[in-house]
Coordinates of C-alpha atoms and ligand atoms in Angstrom, one line a residue:
M29 CA 29.0 -16.9 13.4
A30 CA 25.9 -16.5 16.2
I31 CA 26.5 -14.8 19.1
D32 CA 27.0 -15.8 22.4
V33 CA 24.2 -14.4 24.3
A34 CA 25.4 -15.8 27.4
R35 CA 28.7 -15.1 27.1
A36 CA 28.1 -11.0 25.9
R37 CA 25.5 -10.8 28.6
A38 CA 28.0 -12.2 31.6
E39 CA 30.8 -9.2 30.1
T40 CA 28.5 -6.7 30.5
P41 CA 27.9 -5.0 33.8
G42 CA 25.2 -3.4 33.0
C43 CA 22.9 -6.8 32.2
G44 CA 20.0 -7.6 34.6
K45 CA 20.5 -4.1 36.1
G46 CA 17.1 -4.0 35.0
L47 CA 15.6 -4.0 31.2
H48 CA 17.6 -1.1 29.1
F49 CA 15.9 -0.6 25.3
G50 CA 18.6 2.7 24.6
A51 CA 20.8 2.0 23.1
A52 CA 20.3 4.6 20.6
G53 CA 20.8 7.0 23.0
A54 CA 24.1 5.2 24.7
S55 CA 24.4 1.0 24.6
L56 CA 25.2 -0.3 28.2
M57 CA 29.4 -0.8 27.9
P58 CA 31.2 -3.9 27.9
A59 CA 33.6 -3.7 30.7
V60 CA 36.9 -3.9 28.5
V61 CA 35.5 -0.9 27.6
L62 CA 34.9 0.3 30.8
D63 CA 38.9 -1.3 32.3
A64 CA 40.3 0.6 28.9
Q65 CA 39.2 3.6 30.5
L66 CA 39.9 2.9 34.3
D67 CA 42.8 1.3 33.4
H68 CA 44.2 4.3 31.5
L69 CA 42.6 6.9 34.0
R70 CA 44.7 5.1 36.9
L71 CA 48.1 5.4 35.2
E72 CA 47.5 9.6 34.9
A73 CA 46.6 9.9 38.3
E74 CA 49.9 7.7 38.8
V75 CA 53.0 9.3 36.3
G76 CA 49.9 12.9 34.8
G77 CA 48.2 12.6 31.8
Y78 CA 51.9 13.3 29.6
K79 CA 54.0 10.6 30.9
A80 CA 50.6 8.2 30.7
A81 CA 49.4 9.9 27.0
R82 CA 54.0 8.6 25.5
L83 CA 53.3 4.7 27.5
A84 CA 49.3 4.5 26.4
A85 CA 51.4 6.1 22.9
E86 CA 51.1 2.2 20.9
A87 CA 47.5 1.5 22.3
I88 CA 46.5 5.4 21.2
E89 CA 47.1 4.6 17.5
G90 CA 46.2 1.7 17.5
T91 CA 42.8 3.1 18.2
Y92 CA 43.1 4.0 14.2
D93 CA 43.8 1.0 12.7
S94 CA 40.5 -0.1 14.8
L95 CA 38.4 2.2 13.3
A96 CA 40.2 1.3 9.5
R97 CA 39.4 -2.5 10.1
L98 CA 35.6 -1.3 11.4
L99 CA 35.0 0.8 8.0
G100 CA 37.4 -1.0 5.2
C101 CA 39.6 1.4 4.5
G102 CA 43.5 3.1 5.3
R103 CA 44.2 3.9 8.8
Q104 CA 44.9 7.8 7.0
E105 CA 41.8 8.4 6.4
I106 CA 40.7 8.7 10.4
A107 CA 40.2 11.2 12.6
V108 CA 39.5 10.5 15.7
I109 CA 36.4 13.6 17.2
E110 CA 35.0 14.2 19.9
N111 CA 32.3 13.7 19.0
A112 CA 29.7 13.3 15.6
T113 CA 28.6 16.2 15.4
L114 CA 31.4 18.2 15.3
A115 CA 33.5 16.2 13.0
W116 CA 30.4 16.2 10.7
N117 CA 30.6 20.2 11.1
L118 CA 34.1 19.8 10.8
A119 CA 33.7 18.1 7.7
L120 CA 30.4 19.8 6.1
H121 CA 32.2 23.6 6.8
A122 CA 35.2 21.6 4.6
V123 CA 33.4 22.3 1.4
D124 CA 34.0 25.3 0.4
F125 CA 30.0 26.5 -1.4
A126 CA 28.9 28.8 -2.6
P127 CA 26.1 31.1 -3.6
G128 CA 24.0 28.7 -6.3
D129 CA 24.8 25.3 -4.9
R130 CA 23.2 22.9 -3.6
I131 CA 23.3 20.6 -1.0
L132 CA 21.0 17.1 -1.2
T133 CA 20.0 15.5 1.7
A134 CA 16.9 13.1 2.5
E135 CA 13.8 14.8 4.3
A136 CA 14.8 12.5 8.0
E137 CA 17.7 14.7 7.9
Y138 CA 18.6 15.0 12.3
A139 CA 17.8 18.6 13.2
S140 CA 21.7 19.6 14.0
N141 CA 22.6 19.1 10.5
Y142 CA 19.8 20.4 8.8
I143 CA 21.0 23.7 11.0
S144 CA 24.0 23.9 9.5
Y145 CA 22.4 23.7 6.6
L146 CA 20.5 26.2 7.0
R147 CA 23.4 28.7 8.3
L148 CA 25.4 28.0 5.0
A149 CA 21.8 28.9 3.0
E150 CA 22.1 32.2 5.3
H151 CA 26.0 33.1 5.5
K152 CA 26.8 31.6 2.2
G153 CA 24.1 31.6 -0.3
V154 CA 23.6 27.6 -0.8
E155 CA 20.1 25.9 -1.2
V156 CA 18.9 23.1 0.2
L157 CA 17.0 20.0 -0.8
A158 CA 14.9 17.7 0.5
V159 CA 15.4 14.4 -1.5
P160 CA 11.6 13.0 -1.5
S161 CA 11.5 9.8 -0.2
T162 CA 9.4 6.7 -1.5
P163 CA 5.5 5.3 -0.1
E164 CA 8.3 3.1 1.6
G165 CA 9.7 6.1 3.8
E166 CA 13.2 5.9 2.6
L167 CA 15.0 8.7 0.5
D168 CA 14.5 7.2 -3.2
V169 CA 17.3 6.7 -5.3
A170 CA 15.7 7.5 -8.9
A171 CA 14.1 11.2 -7.2
L172 CA 17.9 12.2 -5.6
E173 CA 18.8 10.8 -9.8
S174 CA 17.2 13.2 -11.7
L175 CA 18.0 15.6 -8.8
I176 CA 21.4 16.1 -10.0
D177 CA 22.8 18.6 -12.4
E178 CA 26.3 20.7 -12.0
R179 CA 24.3 23.3 -8.7
V180 CA 24.6 19.7 -6.4
K181 CA 28.1 20.3 -4.6
L182 CA 27.8 18.2 -1.6
I183 CA 24.8 14.8 -1.1
S184 CA 24.7 14.0 3.1
V185 CA 22.3 11.9 3.9
T186 CA 21.8 10.1 8.0
H187 CA 21.8 6.9 6.7
V188 CA 19.8 6.1 10.8
P189 CA 17.7 9.2 11.3
T190 CA 17.3 9.5 15.0
N191 CA 14.0 8.9 15.9
G192 CA 13.0 4.8 14.8
G193 CA 14.1 2.0 12.9
L194 CA 14.9 3.5 9.3
V195 CA 18.3 2.1 7.3
N196 CA 18.5 4.7 4.2
P197 CA 19.9 3.0 1.1
A198 CA 23.1 4.6 1.9
A199 CA 25.0 2.0 -1.1
E200 CA 22.9 3.2 -4.1
I201 CA 23.2 6.9 -3.0
G202 CA 26.7 6.2 -3.0
R203 CA 26.7 4.9 -6.4
V204 CA 24.8 7.6 -7.8
A205 CA 26.8 11.1 -5.6
R206 CA 29.9 7.9 -7.5
A207 CA 28.6 8.4 -11.1
A208 CA 28.4 12.7 -10.5
G209 CA 31.1 13.1 -8.5
V210 CA 29.5 14.3 -6.5
P211 CA 31.3 14.3 -2.6
Y212 CA 28.7 12.3 -0.5
L213 CA 28.4 13.0 3.1
L214 CA 26.9 10.0 5.2
D215 CA 25.8 10.8 9.0
A216 CA 26.4 7.1 10.1
C217 CA 26.0 8.0 14.3
Q218 CA 23.1 5.5 14.4
S219 CA 24.1 3.1 12.4
V220 CA 27.9 1.7 12.9
G221 CA 28.1 -0.1 15.6
Q222 CA 24.5 -2.6 14.4
L223 CA 25.3 -2.2 11.0
D224 CA 28.3 -3.8 8.1
L225 CA 29.7 -0.8 7.2
D226 CA 32.3 -1.0 4.0
V227 CA 33.0 2.2 3.6
E228 CA 33.9 1.2 -0.3
A229 CA 30.8 -0.9 -0.8
I230 CA 28.6 2.5 0.8
G231 CA 30.7 4.7 -1.3
C232 CA 30.6 7.7 0.8
D233 CA 33.3 10.5 1.0
I234 CA 33.1 10.5 4.7
L235 CA 31.6 9.1 7.8
T236 CA 30.9 10.3 11.5
A237 CA 29.8 8.6 14.5
S238 CA 30.3 8.9 18.3
A239 CA 31.2 5.7 20.0
R240 CA 28.5 5.5 22.5
K241 CA 25.4 4.6 20.8
F242 CA 25.6 0.7 19.0
L243 CA 30.0 0.8 19.2
R244 CA 29.2 0.1 23.4
G245 CA 31.6 2.8 23.5
P246 CA 31.5 5.5 26.1
R247 CA 30.2 9.0 25.6
G248 CA 32.1 12.3 24.4
I249 CA 34.1 10.3 21.4
G250 CA 33.6 9.9 18.1
F251 CA 35.4 10.0 14.8
L252 CA 35.2 11.4 10.8
Y253 CA 36.5 9.2 8.1
V254 CA 37.3 11.2 4.8
R255 CA 38.2 9.1 2.0
D256 CA 42.1 9.9 0.4
E257 CA 40.8 11.1 -2.9
V258 CA 38.8 13.1 -1.5
L259 CA 40.3 15.0 1.4
E260 CA 42.6 17.8 -1.1
R261 CA 38.8 18.9 -2.4
L262 CA 39.2 19.8 1.7
D263 CA 39.5 23.1 3.4
P264 CA 39.6 22.4 7.6
P265 CA 37.5 25.3 8.9
F266 CA 40.1 25.7 11.3
L267 CA 43.9 23.9 11.9
D268 CA 45.6 24.4 15.2
L269 CA 49.2 23.2 15.9
H270 CA 48.6 19.2 15.8
G271 CA 47.1 19.0 12.2
A272 CA 49.7 21.8 11.1
R273 CA 53.3 23.2 11.1
W274 CA 54.6 26.4 11.5
E275 CA 56.6 25.6 9.3
T276 CA 58.1 29.5 9.3
A277 CA 57.5 32.6 11.0
E278 CA 54.6 32.9 8.4
S279 CA 54.2 29.3 6.5
Y280 CA 52.8 26.7 7.7
S281 CA 52.0 23.1 5.9
V282 CA 49.3 20.9 6.7
I283 CA 49.3 17.3 7.8
P284 CA 48.8 14.4 5.2
G285 CA 45.4 12.1 6.1
A286 CA 42.2 12.9 7.3
R287 CA 44.4 13.6 11.4
R288 CA 44.6 17.6 9.9
F289 CA 41.1 18.3 11.2
E290 CA 41.2 16.6 15.0
T291 CA 43.5 19.3 17.6
W292 CA 45.8 18.9 20.0
E293 CA 43.7 17.7 23.4
F294 CA 42.7 14.3 23.5
N295 CA 40.3 12.9 26.5
Y296 CA 42.9 9.5 26.3
A297 CA 40.5 7.0 28.1
S298 CA 38.2 7.8 26.1
V299 CA 40.2 6.9 22.7
L300 CA 41.3 3.9 23.9
G301 CA 37.3 3.0 25.7
M302 CA 36.2 3.5 21.4
A303 CA 39.0 1.5 20.7
A304 CA 38.2 -1.4 22.8
A305 CA 34.4 -0.9 22.0
V306 CA 35.6 -1.8 17.6
D307 CA 38.1 -4.4 18.5
Y308 CA 34.7 -6.1 20.6
A309 CA 32.4 -5.4 18.0
L310 CA 34.7 -6.4 15.3
D311 CA 35.8 -9.7 17.8
W312 CA 31.7 -11.0 17.4
G313 CA 32.0 -10.1 14.3
L314 CA 29.5 -7.1 12.4
P315 CA 27.4 -9.8 10.3
A316 CA 26.8 -11.3 13.3
I317 CA 25.5 -8.3 15.2
E318 CA 24.1 -6.5 12.4
A319 CA 21.8 -10.3 11.8
R320 CA 21.1 -9.9 15.5
V321 CA 19.4 -7.8 16.9
C322 CA 17.6 -6.8 13.2
A323 CA 15.7 -10.1 14.0
L324 CA 15.5 -8.7 17.1
A325 CA 13.5 -5.9 16.6
E326 CA 11.0 -7.6 14.5
T327 CA 9.8 -9.5 17.1
L328 CA 9.7 -5.7 19.1
R329 CA 8.0 -4.7 16.4
G330 CA 5.4 -8.1 16.0
R331 CA 4.9 -7.6 20.2
L332 CA 4.0 -3.6 20.3
A333 CA 2.4 -3.3 17.4
A334 CA -0.4 -6.7 19.1
I335 CA -0.8 -3.8 21.8
P336 CA -4.4 -2.6 21.6
G337 CA -3.4 1.3 20.6
I338 CA -0.2 1.6 19.9
T339 CA 1.4 2.3 17.1
V340 CA 5.2 0.9 16.1
Q341 CA 6.4 4.3 13.7
D342 CA 9.7 2.3 11.5
I343 CA 9.1 3.3 8.3
G344 CA 10.7 1.7 5.4
R345 CA 12.3 -1.5 3.3
R346 CA 14.7 -2.0 5.3
K347 CA 14.7 -1.3 9.2
C348 CA 17.6 -2.1 12.0
A349 CA 17.8 -2.6 16.1
I350 CA 15.2 1.2 16.7
V351 CA 11.8 0.7 17.0
S352 CA 10.0 3.8 17.2
F353 CA 6.0 3.4 18.6
S354 CA 3.2 5.5 20.4
A355 CA 0.6 5.0 22.0
A356 CA -3.1 7.0 21.1
G357 CA -4.0 9.0 24.4
H358 CA -0.8 8.6 26.3
D359 CA 2.2 10.7 25.7
S360 CA 5.8 9.2 25.1
S361 CA 7.3 12.0 28.2
D362 CA 5.0 10.1 29.9
L363 CA 5.4 6.3 29.0
E364 CA 9.6 7.3 28.8
A365 CA 9.8 8.7 33.0
A366 CA 6.5 5.4 33.5
L367 CA 9.4 2.7 32.0
D368 CA 12.0 4.4 33.4
R369 CA 10.4 3.6 37.3
Q370 CA 10.6 0.6 36.9
G371 CA 13.4 0.4 35.5
I372 CA 12.9 -0.1 31.9
V373 CA 15.6 2.4 30.2
V374 CA 14.5 4.4 26.7
G375 CA 14.7 7.5 25.4
T376 CA 12.0 9.2 23.1
S377 CA 12.1 11.4 19.7
T378 CA 10.5 15.2 19.9
P379 CA 9.1 16.3 16.0
Y380 CA 11.4 18.5 16.1
S381 CA 14.6 16.0 15.8
T382 CA 13.8 15.8 12.9
R383 CA 10.6 18.3 11.2
L384 CA 11.1 17.7 8.0
D385 CA 10.2 13.4 8.1
A386 CA 8.1 14.1 11.4
E387 CA 5.9 17.0 9.9
R388 CA 5.1 15.2 7.0
R389 CA 3.7 12.3 8.5
G390 CA 2.1 14.0 11.6
L391 CA 4.5 12.1 14.0
P392 CA 3.9 12.8 17.6
T393 CA 7.2 12.7 20.1
V394 CA 7.6 9.1 19.9
V395 CA 9.2 6.7 21.9
R396 CA 12.2 5.1 20.7
A397 CA 13.2 1.7 21.5
A398 CA 16.3 -0.4 21.1
V399 CA 18.0 -3.6 21.3
H400 CA 20.7 -4.6 20.8
Y401 CA 22.5 -8.3 20.9
Y402 CA 22.5 -8.4 24.6
T403 CA 19.0 -8.0 24.4
L404 CA 16.9 -11.2 25.6
E405 CA 13.7 -12.7 24.0
S406 CA 12.5 -13.1 27.5
E407 CA 13.7 -9.4 28.5
I408 CA 11.0 -8.3 24.8
E409 CA 8.4 -9.5 26.8
A410 CA 8.5 -8.1 29.6
F411 CA 9.5 -4.8 28.0
A412 CA 6.4 -5.0 26.0
Q413 CA 3.9 -6.4 29.1
A414 CA 5.3 -3.7 30.7
V415 CA 4.3 -0.5 27.7
E416 CA 0.7 -3.5 27.6
E417 CA 0.7 -2.2 31.3
L418 CA 1.4 1.1 32.0
V419 CA -0.9 1.9 28.2
A420 CA -4.1 -0.2 28.7
Ligands
LIG17 C1 21.3 10.6 13.6 C2 22.2 11.1 14.1 N1 23.6 12.0 13.8 C3 23.9 13.0 14.5 C4 24.2 12.8 16.3 C5 24.9 13.5 16.9 O1 25.9 12.9 17.6 P1 26.1 13.6 18.9 O2 25.9 13.6 19.9 O3 27.4 12.5 19.3 O4 27.1 14.6 18.5 C6 22.9 12.3 16.4 C7 22.8 11.9 18.1 O5 22.0 11.7 18.7 C8 21.9 11.4 15.7 O6 21.0 10.3 16.2

């Protein structure tokens, strides 16, 4: 079913207040997400945080059902974690790496992830290999397959990189990982909420994301998915009294399910905001969201590519809602600031955020403009005109 854009905009307080192309950083929240947070904050102010959590217990538990529906997994396979970076690192550091073990990743890997690989190389003697890309730009699945051997301990890939519209072939990578019996960690921070994801279809064992990006949730909250079958092969880097029970003076037991990766304290207003965002996305339907954002992004790419001096920098056979570009003779950060002065929100991505990809392609800092399903075609035109005037 097609998205009712007028309703989506009416339900989004930020729509119509300037032009928002910042969804790759943080999308505009719908009113239901804002209200879920404000209602809980008010309750906390009235009865205190602990009683508020008891009163909201059913809704809080519902978060796990909502996320399980979003990803097509079991609720016990979900942990709620403060952000994608933490969720991803908790999983990575739960793998029992030994010297000589290999991690296979992609060229467009996110800086924070790569820094963690480098630390593992330094501390544990792990080798990190970036699988080459195809001429079109995505991870080359045949090259990945050829690199599989007994040394490979983890396949760890970013689905949609931080610096552009590329969609890596997550399900094809999943087939290679399954056939090889190698655990597969997918950083879905930039794809959750804009692409229709199903962990069974993708075949990933671990998936991480934040709520604030295309899911339209609050900041400071995210989640971790861990497949039941790999859970016991992972050793959480630490456990608290929420993830484990102190059974006797000398012993403890780990709780069942992915929640062992959580800690006790939560910002429940954010948790409930994330649950509302997931339910809201599911109500629209992820296939409908994906179809609209991809079509809008193609329109934006075409319009920008027609402007003299603009280079659209997106690569890959499959692309998504993020449109990255640079302008000859213009610094992308200056462009971002100039657009901001006109009430137009975009982001930028420096070469250091995806160093291997940026160096390979000689990328400058790029402007990152992302559409969402609430974006209008007329906003795309107004945005393109503003860019055209700035670079003329
Ligand atoms: C690909 C990718 N992974 C992970 C993250 C980190 O997410 P968070 O800032 O929520 O920890 C980002 C943030 O931009 C990202 O682009």
